[in-house]
């Protein structure tokens, strides 16, 4: 098989309006609901530990969804990117389990920071893979090779570069929070969160024909709420703003769950 030829599986994958499977979308939606509800429960003293456990279950479901979605995408985004993204998701799940087990906050920050940095490197490798795909297409065009449908990375360079840099900044911000109580690490986290939001928004804003305005709107609001969390702490690092943190985290997760649920419904309808 030449580089430009597609297998039957790849052709079918390319023809789908929504690339994620119904199983992945459903798991992601349920996981986000658990994650959001768990963080909301952590605001209630007597239910704090229960909330942490529920949030961990949500994170675990999200990790399963991510693994199921990306493990077969080597032909699209590259094997190295797949390995790093799966590793980052698993590491983030370990951090959530550490919170539920009441491990020290510093240790959790090291693990969470590492997961973001590794995830950022994975997204950066997707951008590299996209560049290779584009060069191959241009080389074939210059050589007069007949046009053939290709498996490509759909995300734009803006989405990929913003997402990669954002995750790395956020990760190093978490590392800084292990020893610095000032605003510096929070500024890094804030810049990272804003860049990740830009990456997500630039990727989903054109998906209205696929998943609808409500789902896209929810998918845009969710990262904006998450980005607001470190920004609040960067303004006043002495005030942890725990209530705002949990509320924004919970609402953002529920909005993301809504987007996944609508995409799930659209996927089921499309498959029929």
Short mmCIF file of C-alpha atoms in Angstrom, two decimals:
data_model
loop_
_atom_site.label_atom_id
_atom_site.label_comp_id
_atom_site.label_asym_id
_atom_site.label_seq_id
_atom_site.Cartn_x
_atom_site.Cartn_y
_atom_site.Cartn_z
CA UNK A 1 0.00 0.00 0.00
CA UNK A 2 1.43 3.38 -0.97
CA UNK A 3 1.44 6.36 1.35
CA UNK A 4 -1.54 7.93 -0.42
CA UNK A 5 -3.74 4.82 -0.49
CA UNK A 6 -6.35 4.20 2.19
CA UNK A 7 -7.46 0.92 3.68
CA UNK A 8 -11.18 0.16 3.80
CA UNK A 9 -11.21 1.03 7.52
CA UNK A 10 -9.51 4.37 6.89
CA UNK A 11 -11.87 5.25 4.02
CA UNK A 12 -14.85 4.51 6.26
CA UNK A 13 -13.30 6.58 9.05
CA UNK A 14 -12.77 9.52 6.70
CA UNK A 15 -16.38 9.41 5.50
CA UNK A 16 -17.92 9.65 8.97
CA UNK A 17 -19.36 13.03 9.90
CA UNK A 18 -18.37 12.59 13.54
CA UNK A 19 -15.15 10.63 13.88
CA UNK A 20 -15.53 9.62 17.53
CA UNK A 21 -17.51 6.44 18.08
CA UNK A 22 -20.82 6.42 20.02
CA UNK A 23 -19.11 4.45 22.80
CA UNK A 24 -16.37 7.07 23.16
CA UNK A 25 -18.83 9.97 23.19
CA UNK A 26 -21.10 8.28 25.74
CA UNK A 27 -18.20 7.41 28.05
CA UNK A 28 -16.86 10.96 27.79
CA UNK A 29 -20.27 12.46 28.57
CA UNK A 30 -20.79 10.22 31.62
CA UNK A 31 -17.22 10.80 32.79
CA UNK A 32 -17.61 14.58 32.57
CA UNK A 33 -20.88 14.46 34.52
CA UNK A 34 -19.18 12.43 37.28
CA UNK A 35 -16.18 14.76 37.25
CA UNK A 36 -18.33 17.88 37.47
CA UNK A 37 -20.65 16.46 40.14
CA UNK A 38 -17.70 15.18 42.15
CA UNK A 39 -16.02 18.56 42.22
CA UNK A 40 -19.30 20.21 43.23
CA UNK A 41 -19.68 17.73 46.11
CA UNK A 42 -16.20 18.56 47.33
CA UNK A 43 -17.59 21.96 48.36
CA UNK A 44 -19.75 20.22 50.98
CA UNK A 45 -17.57 19.34 53.97
CA UNK A 46 -19.07 15.97 54.92
CA UNK A 47 -19.18 14.87 51.30
CA UNK A 48 -15.73 16.14 50.32
CA UNK A 49 -14.10 12.70 50.20
CA UNK A 50 -17.08 11.16 48.39
CA UNK A 51 -16.87 13.98 45.86
CA UNK A 52 -13.17 13.31 45.30
CA UNK A 53 -13.92 9.63 44.64
CA UNK A 54 -16.73 10.49 42.23
CA UNK A 55 -14.42 12.93 40.42
CA UNK A 56 -11.82 10.15 40.15
CA UNK A 57 -14.39 7.78 38.61
CA UNK A 58 -15.22 10.52 36.11
CA UNK A 59 -11.55 10.98 35.27
CA UNK A 60 -11.14 7.22 34.83
CA UNK A 61 -14.07 7.10 32.38
CA UNK A 62 -12.56 10.03 30.47
CA UNK A 63 -9.21 8.24 30.25
CA UNK A 64 -10.94 5.12 28.89
CA UNK A 65 -12.74 7.29 26.32
CA UNK A 66 -9.48 8.97 25.27
CA UNK A 67 -7.66 5.65 24.96
CA UNK A 68 -10.49 4.12 22.92
CA UNK A 69 -10.55 7.16 20.64
CA UNK A 70 -6.85 7.65 19.96
CA UNK A 71 -5.40 4.14 20.09
CA UNK A 72 -6.53 3.45 16.50
CA UNK A 73 -5.45 6.85 15.14
CA UNK A 74 -1.81 6.10 14.44
CA UNK A 75 -2.50 6.33 10.71
CA UNK A 76 -3.88 9.83 11.24
CA UNK A 77 -1.77 11.50 13.96
CA UNK A 78 1.26 9.21 14.32
CA UNK A 79 2.17 6.47 16.79
CA UNK A 80 4.39 8.67 18.99
CA UNK A 81 1.60 11.20 19.52
CA UNK A 82 -0.85 8.42 20.40
CA UNK A 83 1.53 6.95 22.99
CA UNK A 84 2.21 10.32 24.62
CA UNK A 85 -1.46 11.36 24.73
CA UNK A 86 -2.53 8.04 26.26
CA UNK A 87 0.34 8.26 28.77
CA UNK A 88 -0.67 11.81 29.71
CA UNK A 89 -4.31 10.79 30.20
CA UNK A 90 -3.34 7.86 32.43
CA UNK A 91 -0.99 10.05 34.46
CA UNK A 92 -3.75 12.64 34.94
CA UNK A 93 -6.01 9.85 36.20
CA UNK A 94 -3.31 8.86 38.70
CA UNK A 95 -3.28 12.46 39.94
CA UNK A 96 -7.05 12.33 40.43
CA UNK A 97 -6.69 9.10 42.40
CA UNK A 98 -4.03 10.75 44.56
CA UNK A 99 -6.49 13.53 45.39
CA UNK A 100 -9.10 10.95 46.39
CA UNK A 101 -6.48 9.16 48.52
CA UNK A 102 -5.57 12.47 50.22
CA UNK A 103 -1.97 12.44 48.98
CA UNK A 104 -0.12 15.73 49.55
CA UNK A 105 -1.07 18.56 47.21
CA UNK A 106 2.56 19.03 46.14
CA UNK A 107 2.80 15.43 44.90
CA UNK A 108 -0.49 15.83 43.04
CA UNK A 109 0.83 18.99 41.34
CA UNK A 110 3.99 17.18 40.18
CA UNK A 111 1.91 14.40 38.64
CA UNK A 112 -0.65 16.77 37.12
CA UNK A 113 2.09 19.02 35.73
CA UNK A 114 3.86 16.04 34.17
CA UNK A 115 0.61 14.89 32.54
CA UNK A 116 0.06 18.33 30.97
CA UNK A 117 3.64 18.58 29.69
CA UNK A 118 3.53 15.07 28.20
CA UNK A 119 0.13 15.80 26.67
CA UNK A 120 1.49 19.03 25.20
CA UNK A 121 4.38 17.15 23.61
CA UNK A 122 1.89 14.67 22.17
CA UNK A 123 -0.15 17.48 20.60
CA UNK A 124 3.07 19.05 19.26
CA UNK A 125 3.91 15.75 17.55
CA UNK A 126 0.50 15.84 15.86
CA UNK A 127 1.48 19.22 14.39
CA UNK A 128 4.76 17.72 13.18
CA UNK A 129 2.83 14.81 11.64
CA UNK A 130 0.49 17.27 9.90
CA UNK A 131 3.51 19.11 8.45
CA UNK A 132 4.89 15.83 7.10
CA UNK A 133 1.51 15.05 5.52
CA UNK A 134 1.40 18.45 3.84
CA UNK A 135 4.95 18.10 2.50
CA UNK A 136 4.10 14.68 1.08
CA UNK A 137 1.02 16.09 -0.66
CA UNK A 138 3.01 18.98 -2.16
CA UNK A 139 5.78 16.61 -3.30
CA UNK A 140 3.25 14.34 -5.03
CA UNK A 141 1.60 17.35 -6.70
CA UNK A 142 4.99 18.59 -7.94
CA UNK A 143 5.78 15.12 -9.28
CA UNK A 144 2.46 14.93 -11.14
CA UNK A 145 1.12 12.04 -9.06
CA UNK A 146 -2.66 11.61 -9.57
CA UNK A 147 -4.73 12.95 -6.67
CA UNK A 148 -5.81 10.40 -4.09
CA UNK A 149 -7.81 10.82 -0.91
CA UNK A 150 -5.50 11.04 2.10
CA UNK A 151 -5.87 10.51 5.81
CA UNK A 152 -5.04 13.90 7.28
CA UNK A 153 -4.91 15.70 10.61
CA UNK A 154 -8.09 17.79 10.62
CA UNK A 155 -7.03 20.19 13.39
CA UNK A 156 -5.42 23.41 12.18
CA UNK A 157 -1.88 24.43 13.05
CA UNK A 158 -3.37 27.19 15.21
CA UNK A 159 -5.34 24.67 17.26
CA UNK A 160 -2.40 22.29 17.60
CA UNK A 161 0.29 24.85 18.41
CA UNK A 162 -1.92 26.78 20.85
CA UNK A 163 -2.99 23.55 22.53
CA UNK A 164 0.56 22.18 22.76
CA UNK A 165 2.06 25.39 24.15
CA UNK A 166 -0.87 25.86 26.51
CA UNK A 167 -0.53 22.40 28.03
CA UNK A 168 3.23 22.81 28.48
CA UNK A 169 2.81 26.24 30.10
CA UNK A 170 0.09 24.87 32.37
CA UNK A 171 2.29 21.93 33.33
CA UNK A 172 5.28 24.09 34.24
CA UNK A 173 2.93 26.38 36.15
CA UNK A 174 1.87 23.38 38.24
CA UNK A 175 5.52 22.52 38.83
CA UNK A 176 6.09 26.07 40.07
CA UNK A 177 3.14 25.85 42.45
CA UNK A 178 4.91 23.08 44.37
CA UNK A 179 7.37 25.61 45.82
CA UNK A 180 6.18 29.14 44.96
CA UNK A 181 3.09 30.69 46.53
CA UNK A 182 3.37 33.88 44.49
CA UNK A 183 1.55 34.86 41.33
CA UNK A 184 4.29 33.66 38.91
CA UNK A 185 3.17 30.00 38.60
CA UNK A 186 -0.47 31.08 38.40
CA UNK A 187 0.39 33.44 35.52
CA UNK A 188 2.01 30.51 33.69
CA UNK A 189 -1.09 28.38 34.35
CA UNK A 190 -3.32 31.24 33.17
CA UNK A 191 -1.39 31.71 29.92
CA UNK A 192 -1.52 27.96 29.39
CA UNK A 193 -5.24 27.77 30.08
CA UNK A 194 -5.99 30.67 27.70
CA UNK A 195 -3.88 29.07 24.94
CA UNK A 196 -5.62 25.71 25.42
CA UNK A 197 -8.98 27.52 25.21
CA UNK A 198 -7.89 29.17 21.95
CA UNK A 199 -6.86 25.78 20.59
CA UNK A 200 -10.15 24.13 21.55
CA UNK A 201 -12.32 27.00 20.30
CA UNK A 202 -10.51 27.28 16.96
CA UNK A 203 -10.98 23.53 16.48
CA UNK A 204 -14.68 23.27 17.37
CA UNK A 205 -16.08 26.54 16.05
CA UNK A 206 -16.37 25.13 12.51
CA UNK A 207 -18.19 21.99 13.69
CA UNK A 208 -21.66 23.56 13.75
CA UNK A 209 -22.78 21.56 10.65
CA UNK A 210 -21.67 18.34 12.36
CA UNK A 211 -22.85 18.67 15.95
CA UNK A 212 -25.03 21.82 16.02
CA UNK A 213 -24.81 25.27 17.59
CA UNK A 214 -25.74 24.20 21.12
CA UNK A 215 -23.01 21.56 21.30
CA UNK A 216 -20.41 23.91 19.82
CA UNK A 217 -21.47 26.70 22.18
CA UNK A 218 -21.12 24.37 25.18
CA UNK A 219 -17.74 23.16 23.91
CA UNK A 220 -16.57 26.78 23.67
CA UNK A 221 -17.87 27.88 27.08
CA UNK A 222 -16.36 24.88 28.91
CA UNK A 223 -12.66 25.72 28.33
CA UNK A 224 -13.34 29.41 28.96
CA UNK A 225 -14.69 28.57 32.43
CA UNK A 226 -11.71 26.30 33.11
CA UNK A 227 -9.35 29.07 31.96
CA UNK A 228 -10.97 31.49 34.41
CA UNK A 229 -9.83 29.37 37.38
CA UNK A 230 -6.05 30.02 37.23
CA UNK A 231 -6.70 33.59 36.07
CA UNK A 232 -8.56 34.32 39.32
CA UNK A 233 -5.66 32.96 41.35
CA UNK A 234 -3.12 34.88 39.28
CA UNK A 235 -4.93 38.10 40.23
CA UNK A 236 -4.82 37.25 43.94
CA UNK A 237 -2.68 34.17 44.76
CA UNK A 238 -3.35 34.62 48.48
CA UNK A 239 -7.03 33.90 47.88
CA UNK A 240 -7.48 30.30 46.70
CA UNK A 241 -11.09 31.07 45.73
CA UNK A 242 -12.05 27.44 46.40
CA UNK A 243 -15.76 27.98 45.82
CA UNK A 244 -15.24 29.68 42.46
CA UNK A 245 -12.72 26.98 41.52
CA UNK A 246 -15.15 24.12 42.17
CA UNK A 247 -18.13 25.91 40.67
CA UNK A 248 -16.31 26.83 37.46
CA UNK A 249 -14.79 23.36 37.22
CA UNK A 250 -18.17 21.71 37.75
CA UNK A 251 -20.09 23.91 35.32
CA UNK A 252 -17.34 23.61 32.70
CA UNK A 253 -17.38 19.82 32.98
CA UNK A 254 -21.19 19.69 32.70
CA UNK A 255 -21.11 21.93 29.61
CA UNK A 256 -18.49 19.66 28.04
CA UNK A 257 -20.70 16.67 28.94
CA UNK A 258 -23.63 18.36 27.18
CA UNK A 259 -21.52 18.82 24.05
CA UNK A 260 -20.52 15.13 24.11
CA UNK A 261 -24.12 14.02 24.72
CA UNK A 262 -25.38 16.05 21.74
CA UNK A 263 -22.54 14.72 19.58
CA UNK A 264 -23.50 11.19 20.72
CA UNK A 265 -27.11 11.75 19.66
CA UNK A 266 -25.99 13.17 16.30
CA UNK A 267 -23.65 10.22 15.80
CA UNK A 268 -26.43 7.70 16.47
CA UNK A 269 -28.71 9.53 14.03
CA UNK A 270 -25.98 9.70 11.38
CA UNK A 271 -25.16 5.99 11.68
CA UNK A 272 -28.79 5.11 11.10
#
